[in-house]
mmCIF file of C-alpha atoms in Angstrom:
data_model
loop_
_atom_site.group_PDB
_atom_site.id
_atom_site.type_symbol
_atom_site.label_atom_id
_atom_site.label_comp_id
_atom_site.label_asym_id
_atom_site.label_seq_id
_atom_site.Cartn_x
_atom_site.Cartn_y
_atom_site.Cartn_z
ATOM 1 C CA MET B 486 0.000 0.000 0.000
ATOM 2 C CA GLU B 487 3.037 2.280 0.172
ATOM 3 C CA GLY B 488 2.601 5.260 -2.112
ATOM 4 C CA VAL B 489 -1.193 5.127 -2.279
ATOM 5 C CA ILE B 490 -2.300 5.911 1.251
ATOM 6 C CA ASP B 491 -1.808 9.670 1.274
ATOM 7 C CA ALA B 492 -3.924 12.640 2.320
ATOM 8 C CA VAL B 493 -5.939 12.534 -0.911
ATOM 9 C CA THR B 494 -6.780 8.863 -0.406
ATOM 10 C CA ARG B 495 -7.692 9.442 3.219
ATOM 11 C CA GLU B 496 -9.995 12.277 2.232
ATOM 12 C CA MET B 497 -11.729 10.195 -0.418
ATOM 13 C CA LEU B 498 -12.169 7.063 1.694
ATOM 14 C CA THR B 499 -13.663 9.031 4.589
ATOM 15 C CA ARG B 500 -16.216 11.065 2.649
ATOM 16 C CA ALA B 501 -18.956 8.609 3.625
ATOM 17 C CA PRO B 502 -19.310 7.397 7.237
ATOM 18 C CA GLY B 503 -17.339 4.231 7.935
ATOM 19 C CA PHE B 504 -13.906 4.845 9.385
ATOM 20 C CA ASP B 505 -13.380 5.915 12.994
ATOM 21 C CA TRP B 506 -9.757 6.957 12.357
ATOM 22 C CA THR B 507 -7.036 6.659 9.755
ATOM 23 C CA VAL B 508 -3.260 6.280 9.852
ATOM 24 C CA THR B 509 -0.529 7.751 7.680
ATOM 25 C CA GLU B 510 2.122 5.830 5.805
ATOM 26 C CA PHE B 511 5.067 5.275 8.103
ATOM 27 C CA VAL B 512 7.676 7.936 8.746
ATOM 28 C CA ARG B 513 10.985 6.054 8.560
ATOM 29 C CA VAL B 514 13.127 6.828 11.605
ATOM 30 C CA VAL B 515 16.796 5.824 11.495
ATOM 31 C CA ASP B 516 19.242 7.674 13.735
ATOM 32 C CA THR B 517 18.317 11.338 13.772
ATOM 33 C CA ARG B 518 15.447 13.722 14.439
ATOM 34 C CA LEU B 519 13.664 14.478 11.199
ATOM 35 C CA PRO B 520 12.755 18.036 10.151
ATOM 36 C CA PRO B 521 9.130 19.207 10.279
ATOM 37 C CA ARG B 522 8.784 19.053 6.484
ATOM 38 C CA VAL B 523 9.037 15.247 6.596
ATOM 39 C CA PHE B 524 6.121 14.983 8.998
ATOM 40 C CA HIS B 525 4.071 17.457 6.968
ATOM 41 C CA ARG B 526 4.792 15.516 3.779
ATOM 42 C CA HIS B 527 3.403 12.327 5.326
ATOM 43 C CA CYS B 528 0.612 14.106 7.160
ATOM 44 C CA PRO B 529 -0.416 17.364 5.430
ATOM 45 C CA GLU B 530 -3.409 17.445 7.757
ATOM 46 C CA LEU B 531 -1.053 18.785 10.440
ATOM 47 C CA ALA B 532 -1.311 22.182 8.764
ATOM 48 C CA ASP B 533 -4.908 22.450 9.987
ATOM 49 C CA GLY B 534 -3.880 22.303 13.635
ATOM 50 C CA ARG B 535 -5.737 19.124 14.496
ATOM 51 C CA PRO B 536 -4.902 16.298 12.065
ATOM 52 C CA ALA B 537 -8.144 15.027 10.590
ATOM 53 C CA THR B 538 -9.744 14.504 7.196
ATOM 54 C CA PRO B 539 -12.208 17.144 5.934
ATOM 55 C CA THR B 540 -15.082 15.109 7.388
ATOM 56 C CA GLY B 541 -13.442 15.111 10.817
ATOM 57 C CA VAL B 542 -11.988 11.587 10.880
ATOM 58 C CA PRO B 543 -8.786 11.690 12.994
ATOM 59 C CA VAL B 544 -5.444 10.999 11.299
ATOM 60 C CA HIS B 545 -2.818 9.188 13.369
ATOM 61 C CA LEU B 546 0.871 9.532 12.501
ATOM 62 C CA GLN B 547 2.852 6.309 12.164
ATOM 63 C CA LEU B 548 6.551 5.872 12.929
ATOM 64 C CA LEU B 549 8.745 2.963 11.854
ATOM 65 C CA GLY B 550 12.165 2.387 13.365
ATOM 66 C CA SER B 551 14.218 0.369 15.814
ATOM 67 C CA ASP B 552 16.435 2.881 17.650
ATOM 68 C CA PRO B 553 14.613 3.878 20.864
ATOM 69 C CA THR B 554 16.565 7.136 21.184
ATOM 70 C CA ALA B 555 15.781 8.240 17.626
ATOM 71 C CA LEU B 556 12.139 7.174 17.968
ATOM 72 C CA ALA B 557 11.811 9.225 21.150
ATOM 73 C CA ALA B 558 13.348 12.304 19.517
ATOM 74 C CA ASN B 559 10.980 12.068 16.583
ATOM 75 C CA ALA B 560 8.017 11.441 18.853
ATOM 76 C CA ARG B 561 8.764 14.710 20.629
ATOM 77 C CA GLN B 562 9.120 16.452 17.296
ATOM 78 C CA ALA B 563 5.772 15.071 16.143
ATOM 79 C CA LEU B 564 4.139 16.169 19.392
ATOM 80 C CA LYS B 565 5.365 19.742 18.869
ATOM 81 C CA LEU B 566 3.857 19.711 15.388
ATOM 82 C CA GLY B 567 0.416 18.828 16.734
ATOM 83 C CA VAL B 568 -0.104 15.097 16.205
ATOM 84 C CA SER B 569 -3.008 13.650 18.175
ATOM 85 C CA SER B 570 -1.768 10.034 18.261
ATOM 86 C CA LEU B 571 1.386 8.091 17.415
ATOM 87 C CA ASP B 572 1.324 4.585 15.986
ATOM 88 C CA LEU B 573 4.390 2.318 15.841
ATOM 89 C CA ASN B 574 4.780 -0.052 12.899
ATOM 90 C CA PHE B 575 6.079 -3.518 13.787
ATOM 91 C CA GLY B 576 4.130 -5.144 10.985
ATOM 92 C CA CYS B 577 5.729 -4.107 7.700
ATOM 93 C CA PRO B 578 6.892 -7.299 5.911
ATOM 94 C CA ALA B 579 8.876 -5.559 3.136
ATOM 95 C CA LYS B 580 12.295 -7.147 2.635
ATOM 96 C CA LEU B 581 14.073 -3.795 2.322
ATOM 97 C CA VAL B 582 12.526 -2.476 5.533
ATOM 98 C CA ASN B 583 13.285 -5.683 7.440
ATOM 99 C CA ARG B 584 16.821 -5.827 6.073
ATOM 100 C CA HIS B 585 17.386 -2.383 7.567
ATOM 101 C CA ASP B 586 16.056 -3.481 10.959
ATOM 102 C CA GLY B 587 12.575 -2.020 10.762
ATOM 103 C CA GLY B 588 8.968 -3.194 10.776
ATOM 104 C CA ALA B 589 8.392 -6.875 11.500
ATOM 105 C CA SER B 590 12.113 -7.541 12.097
ATOM 106 C CA LEU B 591 11.668 -6.414 15.715
ATOM 107 C CA LEU B 592 9.162 -9.210 16.341
ATOM 108 C CA ARG B 593 12.057 -11.658 16.699
ATOM 109 C CA ASP B 594 12.742 -10.170 20.136
ATOM 110 C CA PRO B 595 9.844 -8.884 22.305
ATOM 111 C CA ARG B 596 12.343 -6.886 24.348
ATOM 112 C CA ARG B 597 12.996 -4.689 21.335
ATOM 113 C CA VAL B 598 9.268 -4.091 20.867
ATOM 114 C CA HIS B 599 9.089 -3.094 24.521
ATOM 115 C CA ALA B 600 12.071 -0.744 24.241
ATOM 116 C CA ALA B 601 10.668 1.030 21.181
ATOM 117 C CA VAL B 602 7.175 1.511 22.604
ATOM 118 C CA ALA B 603 8.506 2.553 26.012
ATOM 119 C CA ALA B 604 10.811 5.159 24.474
ATOM 120 C CA VAL B 605 7.985 6.784 22.535
ATOM 121 C CA HIS B 606 5.558 6.562 25.440
ATOM 122 C CA ASP B 607 8.068 8.162 27.807
ATOM 123 C CA ALA B 608 8.802 10.884 25.256
ATOM 124 C CA VAL B 609 5.192 12.052 24.940
ATOM 125 C CA GLY B 610 3.899 11.066 28.375
ATOM 126 C CA ASP B 611 0.137 11.264 28.685
ATOM 127 C CA ALA B 612 -0.169 14.089 26.161
ATOM 128 C CA ILE B 613 -1.219 11.757 23.327
ATOM 129 C CA PRO B 614 -1.875 8.014 23.030
ATOM 130 C CA VAL B 615 0.771 5.651 21.667
ATOM 131 C CA THR B 616 -0.479 2.620 19.749
ATOM 132 C CA ALA B 617 1.240 -0.222 17.887
ATOM 133 C CA LYS B 618 0.705 -2.664 15.061
ATOM 134 C CA ILE B 619 2.291 -6.110 14.964
ATOM 135 C CA ARG B 620 2.059 -9.365 13.033
ATOM 136 C CA LEU B 621 1.825 -12.868 14.461
ATOM 137 C CA GLY B 622 5.604 -13.078 14.526
ATOM 138 C CA PHE B 623 8.510 -13.038 12.094
ATOM 139 C CA ASP B 624 9.150 -16.632 11.033
ATOM 140 C CA ASP B 625 6.548 -18.301 13.254
ATOM 141 C CA ARG B 626 3.939 -17.498 15.902
ATOM 142 C CA ARG B 627 5.785 -18.557 19.029
ATOM 143 C CA LEU B 628 6.493 -14.968 20.138
ATOM 144 C CA ALA B 629 3.223 -13.387 19.032
ATOM 145 C CA LEU B 630 1.718 -13.188 22.500
ATOM 146 C CA ALA B 631 4.999 -12.078 24.056
ATOM 147 C CA CYS B 632 5.255 -9.205 21.575
ATOM 148 C CA GLY B 633 1.688 -8.137 22.291
ATOM 149 C CA LEU B 634 2.282 -8.212 26.031
ATOM 150 C CA ALA B 635 5.528 -6.271 25.574
ATOM 151 C CA ALA B 636 3.753 -3.500 23.678
ATOM 152 C CA GLU B 637 1.061 -3.267 26.345
ATOM 153 C CA ASP B 638 3.532 -3.289 29.236
ATOM 154 C CA ALA B 639 5.562 -0.531 27.577
ATOM 155 C CA GLY B 640 2.569 1.797 27.399
ATOM 156 C CA ALA B 641 0.687 1.101 24.163
ATOM 157 C CA ARG B 642 -2.971 1.967 24.581
ATOM 158 C CA GLN B 643 -4.146 -0.089 21.618
ATOM 159 C CA LEU B 644 -2.763 -2.922 19.511
ATOM 160 C CA ALA B 645 -3.607 -3.819 15.910
ATOM 161 C CA VAL B 646 -2.627 -7.341 14.887
ATOM 162 C CA HIS B 647 -2.203 -8.514 11.311
ATOM 163 C CA ALA B 648 -3.227 -12.176 11.293
ATOM 164 C CA ARG B 649 -0.097 -13.556 9.615
ATOM 165 C CA THR B 650 3.627 -13.782 10.259
ATOM 166 C CA ARG B 651 6.177 -11.862 8.268
ATOM 167 C CA ARG B 652 7.175 -15.081 6.487
ATOM 168 C CA GLU B 653 3.548 -15.618 5.421
ATOM 169 C CA GLY B 654 3.397 -12.125 3.953
ATOM 170 C CA TYR B 655 -0.063 -11.704 2.473
ATOM 171 C CA LYS B 656 -0.683 -15.325 1.530
ATOM 172 C CA PRO B 657 -4.105 -16.588 2.634
ATOM 173 C CA PRO B 658 -5.451 -17.608 4.971
ATOM 174 C CA ALA B 659 -5.406 -14.999 7.698
ATOM 175 C CA HIS B 660 -5.310 -16.607 11.150
ATOM 176 C CA TRP B 661 -7.932 -14.493 12.898
ATOM 177 C CA GLU B 662 -8.283 -17.050 15.689
ATOM 178 C CA TRP B 663 -4.675 -16.386 16.693
ATOM 179 C CA ILE B 664 -5.508 -12.741 17.249
ATOM 180 C CA GLY B 665 -8.055 -13.999 19.755
ATOM 181 C CA ARG B 666 -5.285 -15.655 21.779
ATOM 182 C CA ILE B 667 -3.567 -12.314 22.107
ATOM 183 C CA ARG B 668 -6.765 -10.396 22.806
ATOM 184 C CA ALA B 669 -7.656 -12.787 25.622
ATOM 185 C CA ARG B 670 -4.436 -11.958 27.482
ATOM 186 C CA LEU B 671 -4.257 -8.209 26.977
ATOM 187 C CA THR B 672 -6.266 -5.552 28.788
ATOM 188 C CA ILE B 673 -5.906 -2.888 26.078
ATOM 189 C CA PRO B 674 -8.124 -2.956 22.966
ATOM 190 C CA VAL B 675 -6.924 -5.310 20.231
ATOM 191 C CA ILE B 676 -7.887 -4.683 16.600
ATOM 192 C CA ALA B 677 -8.059 -7.468 14.012
ATOM 193 C CA ASN B 678 -6.430 -6.922 10.631
ATOM 194 C CA GLY B 679 -5.785 -8.967 7.493
ATOM 195 C CA ASP B 680 -7.860 -10.309 4.573
ATOM 196 C CA ILE B 681 -11.008 -8.339 5.359
ATOM 197 C CA TRP B 682 -12.406 -7.865 1.857
ATOM 198 C CA THR B 683 -16.148 -8.198 2.381
ATOM 199 C CA LEU B 684 -18.893 -7.790 4.952
ATOM 200 C CA GLU B 685 -18.722 -11.548 5.531
ATOM 201 C CA ASP B 686 -14.966 -11.353 6.144
ATOM 202 C CA TYR B 687 -15.571 -8.568 8.650
ATOM 203 C CA TRP B 688 -17.991 -10.712 10.594
ATOM 204 C CA LYS B 689 -15.727 -13.786 10.491
ATOM 205 C CA ALA B 690 -12.722 -11.764 11.636
ATOM 206 C CA ARG B 691 -14.670 -10.360 14.568
ATOM 207 C CA THR B 692 -16.158 -13.739 15.470
ATOM 208 C CA LEU B 693 -12.897 -15.714 15.356
ATOM 209 C CA SER B 694 -10.761 -13.048 17.021
ATOM 210 C CA GLY B 695 -13.295 -11.819 19.529
ATOM 211 C CA CYS B 696 -12.230 -8.270 18.673
ATOM 212 C CA ARG B 697 -14.745 -5.465 18.666
ATOM 213 C CA ASP B 698 -12.978 -3.525 15.915
ATOM 214 C CA VAL B 699 -11.127 -4.290 12.698
ATOM 215 C CA MET B 700 -8.564 -2.426 10.619
ATOM 216 C CA LEU B 701 -8.954 -2.205 6.845
ATOM 217 C CA GLY B 702 -5.946 -1.893 4.583
ATOM 218 C CA ARG B 703 -5.871 -3.427 1.117
ATOM 219 C CA GLY B 704 -9.592 -4.176 1.428
ATOM 220 C CA ALA B 705 -10.409 -0.461 1.536
ATOM 221 C CA LEU B 706 -8.509 0.114 -1.710
ATOM 222 C CA ALA B 707 -9.970 -2.947 -3.399
ATOM 223 C CA ASP B 708 -13.489 -1.787 -2.485
ATOM 224 C CA PRO B 709 -13.758 1.902 -1.494
ATOM 225 C CA GLY B 710 -17.319 1.170 -0.386
ATOM 226 C CA LEU B 711 -16.349 -1.489 2.148
ATOM 227 C CA ALA B 712 -16.134 0.688 5.267
ATOM 228 C CA PRO B 713 -19.456 2.454 4.511
ATOM 229 C CA ARG B 714 -20.986 -0.966 3.802
ATOM 230 C CA ILE B 715 -19.874 -2.258 7.200
ATOM 231 C CA ARG B 716 -21.105 0.882 8.966
ATOM 232 C CA HIS B 717 -24.464 0.732 7.179
ATOM 233 C CA TRP B 718 -24.920 -2.884 8.233
ATOM 234 C CA GLN B 719 -23.942 -2.032 11.832
ATOM 235 C CA THR B 720 -26.495 0.757 12.079
ATOM 236 C CA THR B 721 -29.385 -0.683 10.063
ATOM 237 C CA GLY B 722 -28.849 -4.424 9.765
ATOM 238 C CA GLU B 723 -29.301 -4.049 6.006
ATOM 239 C CA ARG B 724 -26.876 -4.890 3.218
ATOM 240 C CA MET B 725 -25.850 -2.198 0.765
ATOM 241 C CA PRO B 726 -25.549 -3.135 -2.925
ATOM 242 C CA ALA B 727 -22.117 -4.201 -4.135
ATOM 243 C CA THR B 728 -19.791 -1.474 -5.362
ATOM 244 C CA THR B 729 -20.120 -1.208 -9.145
ATOM 245 C CA TRP B 730 -17.311 -0.646 -11.613
ATOM 246 C CA THR B 731 -18.809 2.773 -12.393
ATOM 247 C CA GLU B 732 -18.402 3.739 -8.720
ATOM 248 C CA ARG B 733 -14.851 2.389 -8.575
ATOM 249 C CA ALA B 734 -13.909 4.245 -11.751
ATOM 250 C CA ARG B 735 -15.338 7.462 -10.347
ATOM 251 C CA VAL B 736 -13.100 7.106 -7.287
ATOM 252 C CA LEU B 737 -10.064 6.682 -9.524
ATOM 253 C CA ARG B 738 -10.977 9.683 -11.655
ATOM 254 C CA ASP B 739 -11.550 11.859 -8.580
ATOM 255 C CA TYR B 740 -8.206 10.696 -7.207
ATOM 256 C CA ALA B 741 -6.480 11.638 -10.456
ATOM 257 C CA ALA B 742 -8.167 15.047 -10.532
ATOM 258 C CA SER B 743 -6.806 15.864 -7.077
ATOM 259 C CA GLN B 744 -3.336 14.432 -7.628
ATOM 260 C CA ARG B 745 -2.591 15.924 -11.051
ATOM 261 C CA ILE B 746 -2.630 19.395 -9.477
ATOM 262 C CA MET B 747 0.378 18.465 -7.328
ATOM 263 C CA LEU B 748 2.188 15.644 -9.123
ATOM 264 C CA PRO B 749 3.577 14.948 -12.611
ATOM 265 C CA SER B 750 1.150 13.046 -14.824
ATOM 266 C CA LYS B 751 3.452 10.022 -15.054
ATOM 267 C CA ILE B 752 3.461 9.687 -11.258
ATOM 268 C CA VAL B 753 -0.333 9.994 -11.135
ATOM 269 C CA VAL B 754 -0.646 7.178 -13.692
ATOM 270 C CA SER B 755 1.648 5.004 -11.575
ATOM 271 C CA LEU B 756 -0.474 5.630 -8.470
ATOM 272 C CA LEU B 757 -3.670 4.884 -10.392
ATOM 273 C CA LYS B 758 -2.219 1.585 -11.565
ATOM 274 C CA GLN B 759 -1.285 0.697 -8.010
ATOM 275 C CA TRP B 760 -4.825 1.386 -6.801
ATOM 276 C CA LEU B 761 -6.413 -0.395 -9.777
ATOM 277 C CA ASN B 762 -4.150 -3.365 -9.076
ATOM 278 C CA HIS B 763 -5.759 -3.665 -5.635
ATOM 279 C CA MET B 764 -9.232 -3.370 -7.143
ATOM 280 C CA ARG B 765 -8.680 -6.110 -9.722
ATOM 281 C CA SER B 766 -8.313 -8.803 -7.078
ATOM 282 C CA ARG B 767 -11.972 -8.403 -6.155
ATOM 283 C CA ASP B 768 -13.699 -7.116 -9.280
ATOM 284 C CA ALA B 769 -13.722 -8.728 -12.726
ATOM 285 C CA GLU B 770 -14.167 -5.462 -14.628
ATOM 286 C CA ALA B 771 -11.325 -3.848 -12.695
ATOM 287 C CA ALA B 772 -9.147 -6.819 -13.640
ATOM 288 C CA ARG B 773 -10.045 -6.370 -17.311
ATOM 289 C CA ARG B 774 -9.296 -2.642 -17.192
ATOM 290 C CA PHE B 775 -5.971 -3.257 -15.458
ATOM 291 C CA GLN B 776 -4.851 -5.615 -18.204
ATOM 292 C CA ALA B 777 -5.955 -3.151 -20.862
ATOM 293 C CA LEU B 778 -4.241 -0.170 -19.231
ATOM 294 C CA ARG B 779 -1.167 -1.658 -17.609
ATOM 295 C CA ARG B 780 1.213 -0.277 -20.247
ATOM 296 C CA VAL B 781 -0.446 3.101 -20.814
ATOM 297 C CA THR B 782 1.592 6.034 -19.505
ATOM 298 C CA ASP B 783 -0.410 9.047 -20.722
ATOM 299 C CA LEU B 784 -2.785 10.233 -18.003
ATOM 300 C CA ASP B 785 -5.580 11.354 -20.309
ATOM 301 C CA ASP B 786 -5.434 8.054 -22.199
ATOM 302 C CA PHE B 787 -5.540 6.178 -18.903
ATOM 303 C CA LEU B 788 -8.571 8.123 -17.684
ATOM 304 C CA ALA B 789 -10.309 7.555 -21.009
ATOM 305 C CA GLY B 790 -9.704 3.843 -20.569
ATOM 306 C CA LEU B 791 -11.529 3.910 -17.245
ATOM 307 C CA ALA B 792 -14.709 5.226 -18.872
ATOM 308 C CA ALA B 793 -17.585 2.797 -19.294
ATOM 309 C CA GLY B 794 -17.591 1.094 -22.685
ATOM 310 C CA SER B 795 -14.206 2.544 -23.635
ATOM 311 C CA ALA B 796 -11.843 0.722 -25.951
ATOM 312 C CA VAL B 797 -8.247 -0.061 -25.067
ATOM 313 C CA PRO B 798 -6.297 3.226 -25.456
ATOM 314 C CA THR B 799 -3.499 3.439 -27.989
ATOM 315 C CA GLY B 800 -1.358 5.883 -26.048
ATOM 316 C CA ARG B 801 2.343 5.707 -25.337
ATOM 317 C CA LEU B 802 3.769 2.535 -23.864
ATOM 318 C CA ASP B 803 6.221 1.892 -21.081
ATOM 319 C CA VAL B 804 7.361 -1.707 -20.861
ATOM 320 C CA THR B 805 8.742 -1.204 -17.354
ATOM 321 C CA SER B 806 5.506 -0.038 -15.759
ATOM 322 C CA ALA B 807 3.549 -3.292 -15.621
#
């Protein structure tokens, strides 16, 4: 999801009721305090004083790193800039991130999870909540509970758990029942995450994990109507119609209209392809459009190809962009 979850995406996905809060892409912390511009680039909502989407949905800033001292320094910097919550990423499975001692790599030693959370918690005190996201371990699940307990003991007020290990990546199935083992031992709220694509998945994840809340990631990109669908069912007990291709295409066009003001057209096309790639896993028409447009690099040609009944564009090609 890196590259797609930005302020524009957050604004679009929270236009209709559904999400209670959102989180930024991670700010990578290595060994120094980052300048304010880095935080504002990841979270432009900070400019409004209280980070939230236009509809008032809170935006939490996420940090990723392993050096407790550097994490603490950047937590204090973020606090000065007006963040309302800090989330720590111990779930990223990316090889590059893990190779540089970030994300899920810390799950091999619960003491390191504890040190990172404690450093950030001590840095901000009770001014704002500190939360964390983990997976069910790095290579296996033996330390999953220990990592969850470490985060809680260090001061995390909430824990999101992706229902797979780092080794499992995103391969199905998601082990929602394992989240339940962690939830049963912790006193802080635990949020279930992983493979929640439909209303039925939402209910299964809640049932098997025992969690009250879930976190949507790829599922929200694959179906921008998923969170509103869940909220509608919660409040009315009724099922909303499935999201049509016309509705998905409108989301992509609106996204492009907002992004092309700030970014080069070629970058906007790349972001659209990334989002459409998520959509194609759950929608046959999105899959067809992705195949038709995967080599198109001209933004106007790409947008024309999203239109209902459109033919495959004949715009410029880029063999490296598939």
